[in-house]
Tab-separated table of C-alpha atoms in Angstrom:
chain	number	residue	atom	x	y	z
B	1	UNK	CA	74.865	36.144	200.307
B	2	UNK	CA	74.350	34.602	196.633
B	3	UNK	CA	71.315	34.210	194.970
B	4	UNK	CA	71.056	32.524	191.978
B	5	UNK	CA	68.213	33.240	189.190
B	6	UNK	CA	67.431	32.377	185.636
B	7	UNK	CA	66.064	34.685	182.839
B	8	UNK	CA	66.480	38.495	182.654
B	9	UNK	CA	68.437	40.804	184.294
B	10	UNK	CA	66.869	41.256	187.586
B	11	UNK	CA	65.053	44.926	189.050
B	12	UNK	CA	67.390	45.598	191.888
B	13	UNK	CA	67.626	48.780	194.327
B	14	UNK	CA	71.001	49.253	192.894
B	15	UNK	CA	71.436	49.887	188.746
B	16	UNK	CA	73.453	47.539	187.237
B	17	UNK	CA	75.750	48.379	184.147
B	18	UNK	CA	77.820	45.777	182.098
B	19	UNK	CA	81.336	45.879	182.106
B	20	UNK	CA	83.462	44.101	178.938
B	21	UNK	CA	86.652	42.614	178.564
B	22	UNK	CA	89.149	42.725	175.530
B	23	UNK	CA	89.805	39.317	176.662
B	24	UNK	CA	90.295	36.152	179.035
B	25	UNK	CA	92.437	34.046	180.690
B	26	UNK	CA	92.087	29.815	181.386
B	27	UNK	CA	94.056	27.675	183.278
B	28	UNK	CA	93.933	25.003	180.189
B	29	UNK	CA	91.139	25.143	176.750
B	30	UNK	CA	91.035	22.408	174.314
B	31	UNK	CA	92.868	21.622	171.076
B	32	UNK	CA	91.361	19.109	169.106
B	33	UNK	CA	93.135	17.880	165.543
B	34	UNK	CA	89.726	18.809	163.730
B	35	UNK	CA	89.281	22.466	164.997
B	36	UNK	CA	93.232	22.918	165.008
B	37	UNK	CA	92.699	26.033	163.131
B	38	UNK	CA	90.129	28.055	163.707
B	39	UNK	CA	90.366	27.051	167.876
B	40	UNK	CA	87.140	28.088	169.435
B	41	UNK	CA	87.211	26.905	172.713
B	42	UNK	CA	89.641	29.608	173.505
B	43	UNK	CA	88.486	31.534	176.745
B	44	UNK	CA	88.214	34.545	174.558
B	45	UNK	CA	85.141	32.909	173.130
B	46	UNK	CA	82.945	33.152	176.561
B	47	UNK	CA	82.949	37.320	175.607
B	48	UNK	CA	81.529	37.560	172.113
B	49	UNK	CA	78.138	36.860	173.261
B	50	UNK	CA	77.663	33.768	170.580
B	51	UNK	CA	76.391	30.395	171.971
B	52	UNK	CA	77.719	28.673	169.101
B	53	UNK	CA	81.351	29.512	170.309
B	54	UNK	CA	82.591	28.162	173.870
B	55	UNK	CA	85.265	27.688	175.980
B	56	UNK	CA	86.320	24.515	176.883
B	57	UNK	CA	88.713	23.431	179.299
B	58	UNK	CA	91.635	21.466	178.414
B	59	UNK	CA	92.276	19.070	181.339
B	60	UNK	CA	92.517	15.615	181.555
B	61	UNK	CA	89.300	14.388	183.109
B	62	UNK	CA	85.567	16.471	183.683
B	63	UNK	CA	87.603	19.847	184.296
B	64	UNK	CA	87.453	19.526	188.161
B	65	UNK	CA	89.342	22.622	189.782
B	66	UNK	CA	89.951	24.203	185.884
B	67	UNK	CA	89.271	28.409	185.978
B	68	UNK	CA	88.238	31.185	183.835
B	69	UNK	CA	89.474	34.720	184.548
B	70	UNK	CA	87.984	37.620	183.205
B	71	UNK	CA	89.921	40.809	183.530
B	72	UNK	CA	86.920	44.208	183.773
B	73	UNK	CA	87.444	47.607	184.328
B	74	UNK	CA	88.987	48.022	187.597
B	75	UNK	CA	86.086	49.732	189.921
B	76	UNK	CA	85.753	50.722	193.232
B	77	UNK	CA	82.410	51.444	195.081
B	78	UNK	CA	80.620	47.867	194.325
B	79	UNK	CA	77.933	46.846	196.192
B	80	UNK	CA	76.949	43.698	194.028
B	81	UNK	CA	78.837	41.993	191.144
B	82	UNK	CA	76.191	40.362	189.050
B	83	UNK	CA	77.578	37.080	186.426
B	84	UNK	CA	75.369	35.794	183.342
B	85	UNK	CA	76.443	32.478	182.407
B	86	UNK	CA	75.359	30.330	179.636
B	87	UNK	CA	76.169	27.075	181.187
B	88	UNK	CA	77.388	24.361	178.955
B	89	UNK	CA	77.691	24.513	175.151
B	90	UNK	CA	74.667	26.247	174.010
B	91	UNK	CA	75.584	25.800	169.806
B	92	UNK	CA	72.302	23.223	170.341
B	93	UNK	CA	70.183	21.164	172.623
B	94	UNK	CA	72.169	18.306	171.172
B	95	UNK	CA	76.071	19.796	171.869
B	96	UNK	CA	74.619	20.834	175.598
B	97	UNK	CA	73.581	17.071	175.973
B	98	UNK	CA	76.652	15.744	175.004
B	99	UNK	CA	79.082	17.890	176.571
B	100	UNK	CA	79.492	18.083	180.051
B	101	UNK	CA	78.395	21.796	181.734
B	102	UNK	CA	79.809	22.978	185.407
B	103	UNK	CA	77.349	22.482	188.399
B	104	UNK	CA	78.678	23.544	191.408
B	105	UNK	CA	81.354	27.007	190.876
B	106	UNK	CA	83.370	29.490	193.176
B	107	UNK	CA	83.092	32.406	191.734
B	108	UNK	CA	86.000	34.973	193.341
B	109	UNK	CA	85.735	39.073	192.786
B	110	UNK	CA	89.395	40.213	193.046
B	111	UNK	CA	91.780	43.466	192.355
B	112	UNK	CA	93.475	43.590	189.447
B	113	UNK	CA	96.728	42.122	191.254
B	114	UNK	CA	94.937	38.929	192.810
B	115	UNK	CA	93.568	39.913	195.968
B	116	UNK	CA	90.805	38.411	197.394
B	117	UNK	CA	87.767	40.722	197.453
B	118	UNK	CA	84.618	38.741	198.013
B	119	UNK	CA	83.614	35.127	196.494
B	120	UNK	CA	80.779	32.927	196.565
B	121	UNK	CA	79.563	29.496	195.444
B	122	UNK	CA	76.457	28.826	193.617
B	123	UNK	CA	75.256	25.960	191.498
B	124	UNK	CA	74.495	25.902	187.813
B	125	UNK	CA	71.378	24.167	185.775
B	126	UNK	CA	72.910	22.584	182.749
B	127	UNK	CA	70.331	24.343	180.832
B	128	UNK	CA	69.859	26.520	177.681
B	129	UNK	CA	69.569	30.472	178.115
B	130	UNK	CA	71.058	32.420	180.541
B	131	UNK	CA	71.750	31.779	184.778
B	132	UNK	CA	72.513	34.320	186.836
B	133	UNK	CA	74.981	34.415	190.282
B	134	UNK	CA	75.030	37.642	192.165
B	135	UNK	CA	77.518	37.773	194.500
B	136	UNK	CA	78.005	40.704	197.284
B	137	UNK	CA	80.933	42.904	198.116
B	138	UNK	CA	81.903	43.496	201.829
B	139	UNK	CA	83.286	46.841	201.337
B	140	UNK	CA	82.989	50.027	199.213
B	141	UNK	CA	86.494	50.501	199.721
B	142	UNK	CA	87.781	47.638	197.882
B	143	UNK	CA	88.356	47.527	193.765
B	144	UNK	CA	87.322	44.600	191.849
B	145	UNK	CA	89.302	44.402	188.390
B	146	UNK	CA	89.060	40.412	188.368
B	147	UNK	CA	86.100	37.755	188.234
B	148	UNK	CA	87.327	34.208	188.807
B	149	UNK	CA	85.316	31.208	188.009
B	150	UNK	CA	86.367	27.727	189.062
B	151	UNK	CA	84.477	24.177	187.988
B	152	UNK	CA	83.719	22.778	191.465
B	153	UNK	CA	81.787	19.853	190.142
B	154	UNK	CA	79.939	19.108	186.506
B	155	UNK	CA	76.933	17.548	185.299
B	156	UNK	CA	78.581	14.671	183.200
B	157	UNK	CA	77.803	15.181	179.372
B	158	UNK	CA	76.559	11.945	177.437
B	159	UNK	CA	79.354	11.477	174.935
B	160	UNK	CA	82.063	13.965	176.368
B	161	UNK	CA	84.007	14.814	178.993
B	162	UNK	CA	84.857	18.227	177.773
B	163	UNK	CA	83.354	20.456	180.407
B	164	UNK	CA	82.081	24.267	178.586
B	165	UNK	CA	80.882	27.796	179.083
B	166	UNK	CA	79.188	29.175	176.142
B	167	UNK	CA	79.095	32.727	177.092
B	168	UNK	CA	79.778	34.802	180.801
B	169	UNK	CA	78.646	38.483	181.305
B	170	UNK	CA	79.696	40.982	183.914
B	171	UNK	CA	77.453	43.331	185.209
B	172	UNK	CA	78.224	45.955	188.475
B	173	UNK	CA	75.907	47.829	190.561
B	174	UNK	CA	78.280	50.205	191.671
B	175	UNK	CA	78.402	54.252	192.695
B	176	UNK	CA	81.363	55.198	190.556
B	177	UNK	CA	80.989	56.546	187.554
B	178	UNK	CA	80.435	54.157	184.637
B	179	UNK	CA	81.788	54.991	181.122
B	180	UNK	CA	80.137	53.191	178.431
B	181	UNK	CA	82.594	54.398	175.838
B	182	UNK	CA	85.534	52.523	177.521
B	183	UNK	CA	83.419	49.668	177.726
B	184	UNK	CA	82.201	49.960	174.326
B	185	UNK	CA	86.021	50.035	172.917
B	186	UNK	CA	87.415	46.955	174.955
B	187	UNK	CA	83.729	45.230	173.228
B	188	UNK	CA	85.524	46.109	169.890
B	189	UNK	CA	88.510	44.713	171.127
B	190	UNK	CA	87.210	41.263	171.605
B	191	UNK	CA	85.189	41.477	167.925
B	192	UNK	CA	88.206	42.232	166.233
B	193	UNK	CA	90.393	39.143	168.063
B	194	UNK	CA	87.284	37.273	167.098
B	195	UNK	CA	87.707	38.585	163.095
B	196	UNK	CA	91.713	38.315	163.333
B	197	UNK	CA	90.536	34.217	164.059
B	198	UNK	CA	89.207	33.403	161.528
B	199	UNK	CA	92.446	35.505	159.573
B	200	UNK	CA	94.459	33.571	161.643
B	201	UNK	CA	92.689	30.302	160.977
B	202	UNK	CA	93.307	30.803	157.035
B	203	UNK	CA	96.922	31.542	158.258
B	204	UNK	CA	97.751	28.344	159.691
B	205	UNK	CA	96.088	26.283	157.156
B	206	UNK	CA	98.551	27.394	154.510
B	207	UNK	CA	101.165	28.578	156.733
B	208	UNK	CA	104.499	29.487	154.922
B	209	UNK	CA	107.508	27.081	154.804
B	210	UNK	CA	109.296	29.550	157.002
B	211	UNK	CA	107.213	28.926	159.845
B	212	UNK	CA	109.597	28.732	162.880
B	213	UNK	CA	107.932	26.468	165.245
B	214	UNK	CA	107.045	22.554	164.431
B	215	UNK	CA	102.882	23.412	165.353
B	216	UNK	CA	100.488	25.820	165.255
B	217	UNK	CA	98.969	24.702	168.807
B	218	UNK	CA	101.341	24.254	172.308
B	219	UNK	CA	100.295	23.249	175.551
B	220	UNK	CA	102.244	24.045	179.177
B	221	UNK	CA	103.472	21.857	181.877
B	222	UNK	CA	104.661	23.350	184.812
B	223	UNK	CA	107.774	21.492	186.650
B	224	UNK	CA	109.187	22.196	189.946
B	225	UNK	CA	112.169	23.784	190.487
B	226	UNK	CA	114.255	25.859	193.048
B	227	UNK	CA	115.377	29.840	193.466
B	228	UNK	CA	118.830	28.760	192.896
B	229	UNK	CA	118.248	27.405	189.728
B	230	UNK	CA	116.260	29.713	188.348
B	231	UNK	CA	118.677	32.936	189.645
B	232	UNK	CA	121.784	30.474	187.883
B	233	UNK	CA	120.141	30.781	184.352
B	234	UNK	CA	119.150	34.249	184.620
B	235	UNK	CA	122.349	35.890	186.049
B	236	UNK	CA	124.485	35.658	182.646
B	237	UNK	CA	122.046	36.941	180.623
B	238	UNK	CA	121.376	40.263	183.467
B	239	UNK	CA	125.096	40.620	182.843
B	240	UNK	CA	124.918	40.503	178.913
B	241	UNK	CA	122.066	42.966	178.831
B	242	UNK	CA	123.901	45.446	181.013
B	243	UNK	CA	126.644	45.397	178.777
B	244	UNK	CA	124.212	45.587	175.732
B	245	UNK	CA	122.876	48.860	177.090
B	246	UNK	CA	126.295	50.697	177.675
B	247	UNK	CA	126.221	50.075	173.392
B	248	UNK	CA	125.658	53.750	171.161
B	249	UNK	CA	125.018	52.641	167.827
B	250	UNK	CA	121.306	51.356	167.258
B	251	UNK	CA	120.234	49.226	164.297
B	252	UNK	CA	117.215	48.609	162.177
B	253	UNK	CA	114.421	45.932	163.108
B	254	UNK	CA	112.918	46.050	159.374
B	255	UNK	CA	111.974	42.339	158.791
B	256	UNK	CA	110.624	41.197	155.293
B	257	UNK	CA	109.396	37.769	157.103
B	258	UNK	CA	108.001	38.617	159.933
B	259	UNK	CA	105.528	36.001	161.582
B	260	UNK	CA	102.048	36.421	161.058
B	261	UNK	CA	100.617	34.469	164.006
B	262	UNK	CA	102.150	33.077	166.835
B	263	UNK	CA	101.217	29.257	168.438
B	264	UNK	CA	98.695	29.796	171.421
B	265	UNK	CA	100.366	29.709	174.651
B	266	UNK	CA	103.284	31.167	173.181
B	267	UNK	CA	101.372	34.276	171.865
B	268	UNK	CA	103.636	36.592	174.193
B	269	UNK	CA	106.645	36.127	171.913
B	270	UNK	CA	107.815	38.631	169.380
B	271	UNK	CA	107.481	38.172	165.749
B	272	UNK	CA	109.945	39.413	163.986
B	273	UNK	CA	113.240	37.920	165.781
B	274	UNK	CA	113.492	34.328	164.597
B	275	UNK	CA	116.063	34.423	162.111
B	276	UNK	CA	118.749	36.886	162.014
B	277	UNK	CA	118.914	36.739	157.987
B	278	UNK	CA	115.451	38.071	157.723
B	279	UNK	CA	116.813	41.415	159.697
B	280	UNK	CA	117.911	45.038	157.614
B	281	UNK	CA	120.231	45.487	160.490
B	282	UNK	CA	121.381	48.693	158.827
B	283	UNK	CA	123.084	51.229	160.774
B	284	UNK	CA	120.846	54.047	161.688
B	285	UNK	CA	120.619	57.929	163.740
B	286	UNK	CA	117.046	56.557	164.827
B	287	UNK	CA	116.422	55.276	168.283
B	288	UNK	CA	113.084	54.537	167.978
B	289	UNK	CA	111.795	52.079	164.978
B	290	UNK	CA	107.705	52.663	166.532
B	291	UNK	CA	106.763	55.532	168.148
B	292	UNK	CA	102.619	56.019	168.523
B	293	UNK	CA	101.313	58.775	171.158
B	294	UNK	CA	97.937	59.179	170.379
B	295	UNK	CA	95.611	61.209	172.456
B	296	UNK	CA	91.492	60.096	173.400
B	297	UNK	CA	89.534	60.119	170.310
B	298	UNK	CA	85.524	60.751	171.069
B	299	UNK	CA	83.663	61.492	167.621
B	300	UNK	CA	80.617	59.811	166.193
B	301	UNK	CA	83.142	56.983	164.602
B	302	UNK	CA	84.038	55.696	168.363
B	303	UNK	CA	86.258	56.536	170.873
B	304	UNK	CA	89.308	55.246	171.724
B	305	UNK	CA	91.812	55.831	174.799
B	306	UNK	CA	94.825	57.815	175.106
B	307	UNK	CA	97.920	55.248	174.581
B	308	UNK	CA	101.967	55.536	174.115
B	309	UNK	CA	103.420	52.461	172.539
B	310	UNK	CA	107.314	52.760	172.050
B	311	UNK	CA	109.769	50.112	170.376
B	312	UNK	CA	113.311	50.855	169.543
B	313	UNK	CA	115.940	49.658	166.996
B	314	UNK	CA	118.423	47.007	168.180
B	315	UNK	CA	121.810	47.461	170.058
B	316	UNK	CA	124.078	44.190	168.831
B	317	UNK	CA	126.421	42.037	170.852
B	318	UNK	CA	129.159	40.496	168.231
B	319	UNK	CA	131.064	37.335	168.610
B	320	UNK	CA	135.203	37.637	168.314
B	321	UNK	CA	134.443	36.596	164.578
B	322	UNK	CA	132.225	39.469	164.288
B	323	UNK	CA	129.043	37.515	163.666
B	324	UNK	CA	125.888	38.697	166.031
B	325	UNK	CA	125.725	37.092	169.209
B	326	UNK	CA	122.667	39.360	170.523
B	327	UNK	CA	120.078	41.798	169.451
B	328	UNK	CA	118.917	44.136	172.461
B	329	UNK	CA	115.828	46.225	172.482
B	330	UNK	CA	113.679	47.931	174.761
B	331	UNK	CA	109.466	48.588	174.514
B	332	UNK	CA	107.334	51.069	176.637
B	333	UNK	CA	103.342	50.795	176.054
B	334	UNK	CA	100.609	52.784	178.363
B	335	UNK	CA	96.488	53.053	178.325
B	336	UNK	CA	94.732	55.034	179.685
B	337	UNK	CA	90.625	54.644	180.591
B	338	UNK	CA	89.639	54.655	184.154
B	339	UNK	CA	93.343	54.220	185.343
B	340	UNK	CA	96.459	54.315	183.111
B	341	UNK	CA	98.540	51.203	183.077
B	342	UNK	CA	101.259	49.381	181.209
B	343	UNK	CA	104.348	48.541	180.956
B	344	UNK	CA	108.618	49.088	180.079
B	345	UNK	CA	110.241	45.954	178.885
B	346	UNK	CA	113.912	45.594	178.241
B	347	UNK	CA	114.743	42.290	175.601
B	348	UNK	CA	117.800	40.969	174.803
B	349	UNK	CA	118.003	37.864	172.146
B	350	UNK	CA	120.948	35.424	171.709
B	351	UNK	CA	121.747	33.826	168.173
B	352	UNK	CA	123.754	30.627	167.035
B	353	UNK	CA	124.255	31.153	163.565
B	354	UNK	CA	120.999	32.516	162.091
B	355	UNK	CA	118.767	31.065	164.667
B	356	UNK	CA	117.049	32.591	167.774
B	357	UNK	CA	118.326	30.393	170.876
B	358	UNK	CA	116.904	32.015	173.753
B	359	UNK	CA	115.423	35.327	174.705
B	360	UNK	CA	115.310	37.450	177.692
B	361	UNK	CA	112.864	39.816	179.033
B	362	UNK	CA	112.612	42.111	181.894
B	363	UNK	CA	109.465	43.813	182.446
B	364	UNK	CA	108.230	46.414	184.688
B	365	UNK	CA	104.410	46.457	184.916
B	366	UNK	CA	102.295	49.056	186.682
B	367	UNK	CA	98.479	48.335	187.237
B	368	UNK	CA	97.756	51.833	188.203
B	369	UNK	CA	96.475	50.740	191.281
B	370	UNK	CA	98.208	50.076	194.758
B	371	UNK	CA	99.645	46.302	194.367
B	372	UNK	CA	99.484	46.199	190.683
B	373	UNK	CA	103.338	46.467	190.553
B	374	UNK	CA	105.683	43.939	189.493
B	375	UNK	CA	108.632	43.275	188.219
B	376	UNK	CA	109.225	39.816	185.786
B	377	UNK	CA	111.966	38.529	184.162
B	378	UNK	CA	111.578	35.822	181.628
B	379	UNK	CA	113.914	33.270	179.863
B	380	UNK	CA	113.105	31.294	177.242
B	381	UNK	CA	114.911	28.627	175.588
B	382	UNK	CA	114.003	27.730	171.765
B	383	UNK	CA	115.217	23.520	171.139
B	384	UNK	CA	114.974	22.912	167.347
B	385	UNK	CA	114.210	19.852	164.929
B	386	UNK	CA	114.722	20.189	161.214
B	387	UNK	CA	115.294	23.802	161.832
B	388	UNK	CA	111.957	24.589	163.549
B	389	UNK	CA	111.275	25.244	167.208
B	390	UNK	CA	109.692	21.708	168.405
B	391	UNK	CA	109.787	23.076	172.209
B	392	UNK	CA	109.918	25.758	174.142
B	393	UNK	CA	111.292	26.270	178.152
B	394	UNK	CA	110.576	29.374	180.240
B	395	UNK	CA	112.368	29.849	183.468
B	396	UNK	CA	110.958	32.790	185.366
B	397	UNK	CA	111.437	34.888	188.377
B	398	UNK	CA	107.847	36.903	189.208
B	399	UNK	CA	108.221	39.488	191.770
B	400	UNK	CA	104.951	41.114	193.052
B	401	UNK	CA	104.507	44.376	195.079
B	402	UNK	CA	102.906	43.888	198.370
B	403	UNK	CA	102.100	46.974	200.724
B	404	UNK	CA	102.920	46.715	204.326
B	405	UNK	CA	100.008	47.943	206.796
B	406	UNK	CA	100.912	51.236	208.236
B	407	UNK	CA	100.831	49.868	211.530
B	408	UNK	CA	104.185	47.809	210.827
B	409	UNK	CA	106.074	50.551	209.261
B	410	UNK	CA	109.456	50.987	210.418
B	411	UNK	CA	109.625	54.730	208.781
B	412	UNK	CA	106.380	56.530	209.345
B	413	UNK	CA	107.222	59.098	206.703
B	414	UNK	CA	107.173	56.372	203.886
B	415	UNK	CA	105.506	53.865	202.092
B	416	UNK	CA	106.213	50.736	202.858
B	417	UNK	CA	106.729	48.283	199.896
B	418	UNK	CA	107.944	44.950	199.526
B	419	UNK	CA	108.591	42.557	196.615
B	420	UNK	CA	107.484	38.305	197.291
B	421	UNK	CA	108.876	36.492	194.261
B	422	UNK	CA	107.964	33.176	192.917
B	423	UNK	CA	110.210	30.793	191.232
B	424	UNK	CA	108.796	28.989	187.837
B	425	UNK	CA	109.916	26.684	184.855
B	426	UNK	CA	107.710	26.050	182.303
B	427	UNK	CA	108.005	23.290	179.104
B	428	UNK	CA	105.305	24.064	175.853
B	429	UNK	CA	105.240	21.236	173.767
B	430	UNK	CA	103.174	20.917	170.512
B	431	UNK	CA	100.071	19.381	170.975
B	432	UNK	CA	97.588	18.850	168.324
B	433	UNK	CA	97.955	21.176	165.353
């Protein structure tokens, strides 16, 4: 059952705690040439708790079917999952009049890898201040890590199409213990992302002339295409990074011009790889070229989680001229708060000349939670104009752990696990910016 209410946080039988998030995922968020810089109507901006700042979706049209993700603290023993909303863009009466707000939403609770816990639709006032929508969960049992909203419908705005949410808060009545320092730290997280911004912002505005890629801003289209196609492009580059890691002498990654920023959407991409000629590349005893353990801080400056975050030096592939055909590296990070989780990548990049061509990445993730596995590997393919990346494509192969119910095990003395993939290719093209 969903109730929805407007004003404070409600007395309830249950005590409800807010959770934070470092920071959130869209399906699409505006770009607009006048705000190419600073950007904010990224989804990030529905966490800093400033109605001046908004997200705005991105799509073509009122924002219809368009989605906001916010990742929490992945908790079990929920009874109730209560979301604050301030509907629309709440800078002034004016902007909330002019933009258009959602009306009717689904709003879906659901484990950190995508399953379906409880949801619930509810409709919104396009209003200033804060709305509630408390929605239930079946089951004690279950852990909610994700809150998804989707725009069902929107009250039309009087100049714009551009459909917002100023501001969304999570709050959880739930018996497991809550840790306000955890929640505290990934609050800090999202203040600082909101500080790098405006960095950022001043960045891009003077941005050197060795910026690799044509814009500052890139937008994704998603095309169709088959397993076989996919498994084609990726099987010579498995092969090359099998034969990278049979290689014993490592290399340094010092970079005097490494990136500052990367474009949105393509903010998953390393830094310092783009151009071979900005490399040391001396020959070197140490494996590692970052190595931070660091163990949970609690003092009266903050606390902070235990984390590992390991990168090494390169292994090289060489062309029969001897001129580098391939960098390989490999990258472990962990955190630990109420469940450790993270990830091992392996990387291998190929070079023409002193450009980077096309990269490939294997990753291993672990949720810390039962179907948080999966395995991803990643290809992307750099096209250049006037010596700057002007577009970008990704082909992908996902593959997700999924448990098998006891009661179809073939072995009774293991756990059953299986691996669905999904097949994608992705283009990013510059939009404005």
């Amino acid at each position: 059952m969903l109730v929805l209410f407007f004003g404070g946080l409600l007395a309830h039988a249950g005590e409800f705690k807010q959770l934070h998030a470092a920071g959130a995922e869209s399906s699409s968020f505006l770009k607009s040439s006048w705000n190419k810089y600073n950007e904010n109507y990224h989804p990030n901006y529905v966490l800093d708790d400033n109605p001046k700042t908004a997200w705005v979706e991105g799509a073509e049209g009122n924002g219809e079917t368009e989605k906001i993700v916010v990742p929490i603290s992945s908790v079990d023993k929920v009874a109730h999952v209560l979301v604050k909303i301030r509907n629309g863009y709440q800078k002034s009466k004016g902007l909330l009049r002019a933009n258009s707000a959602p009306k009717d939403v689904t709003i879906r609770l659901l484990t950190r890898a995508g399953v379906e816990v409880s949801q619930s639709k509810a409709s919104l006032e396009k209003q200033m201040g804060w709305q509630e929508v408390k929605v239930a969960v079946p089951s004690l049992d279950k852990r909610v890590g994700l809150v998804e909203l989707t725009i069902d419908s929107v009250h039309a705005g009087s100049k714009y199409k551009d459909t917002c949410i100023s501001d969304m808060e999570v709050w959880i009545d739930s018996q497991s213990e809550y840790k306000p320092m955890v929640e505290t730290h990934k609050k800090d997280k999202l203040l600082a992302w909101v500080s790098n911004r405006v960095a950022d912002a001043k960045y891009f505005a003077n941005k050197p002339k060795e910026y690799p890629f044509v814009a500052t801003q890139f937008s994704e289209k998603w095309k169709d295409i088959s397993k076989e196609a996919v498994e084609k492009r990726l099987a010579p580059f498995e092969a090359r990074m099998k034969e990278a890691q049979q290689k014993k002498v490592y290399y340094s990654r010092e970079n005097k011009n490494k990136v500052r920023t990367m474009p949105d959407y393509l903010h998953m991409l390393p830094k310092d790889l783009w151009r071979l000629s900005d490399l040391a590349l001396f020959e070197t005893k140490k494996k590692h070229a970052i190595f931070k353990e660091t163990k949970e801080i609690d003092n009266e400056e903050g606390w902070s989680p235990p984390s590992k975050d390991i990168v090494t030096n390169f292994f090289r592939l060489t062309n029969a001229d001897g001129s580098i055909s391939h960098l390989y590296y490999e990258a472990e990070n962990w955190t630990c708060e109420r469940t450790c989780y993270g990830y091992t990548k392996n990387v291998l990049a190929r070079y023409e000349g002193d450009r980077l061509v096309q990269l490939f990445e294997y990753r291993v993730d672990d949720g810390g939670e039962p179907e948080s596995g999966a395995k991803l590997s990643d290809l992307y393919t750099f096209h250049y104009k006037n010596d700057k990346v002007e577009r970008v494509e990704l082909f992908q192969r996902h593959s997700r752990e999924t448990w098998i119910p006891q009661s179809e095990w073939q072995n009774p003395d293991a756990e059953e696990v299986i691996w669905k993939s999904d097949f994608g290719h992705v283009e990013f093209i510059p939009s404005a910016g």
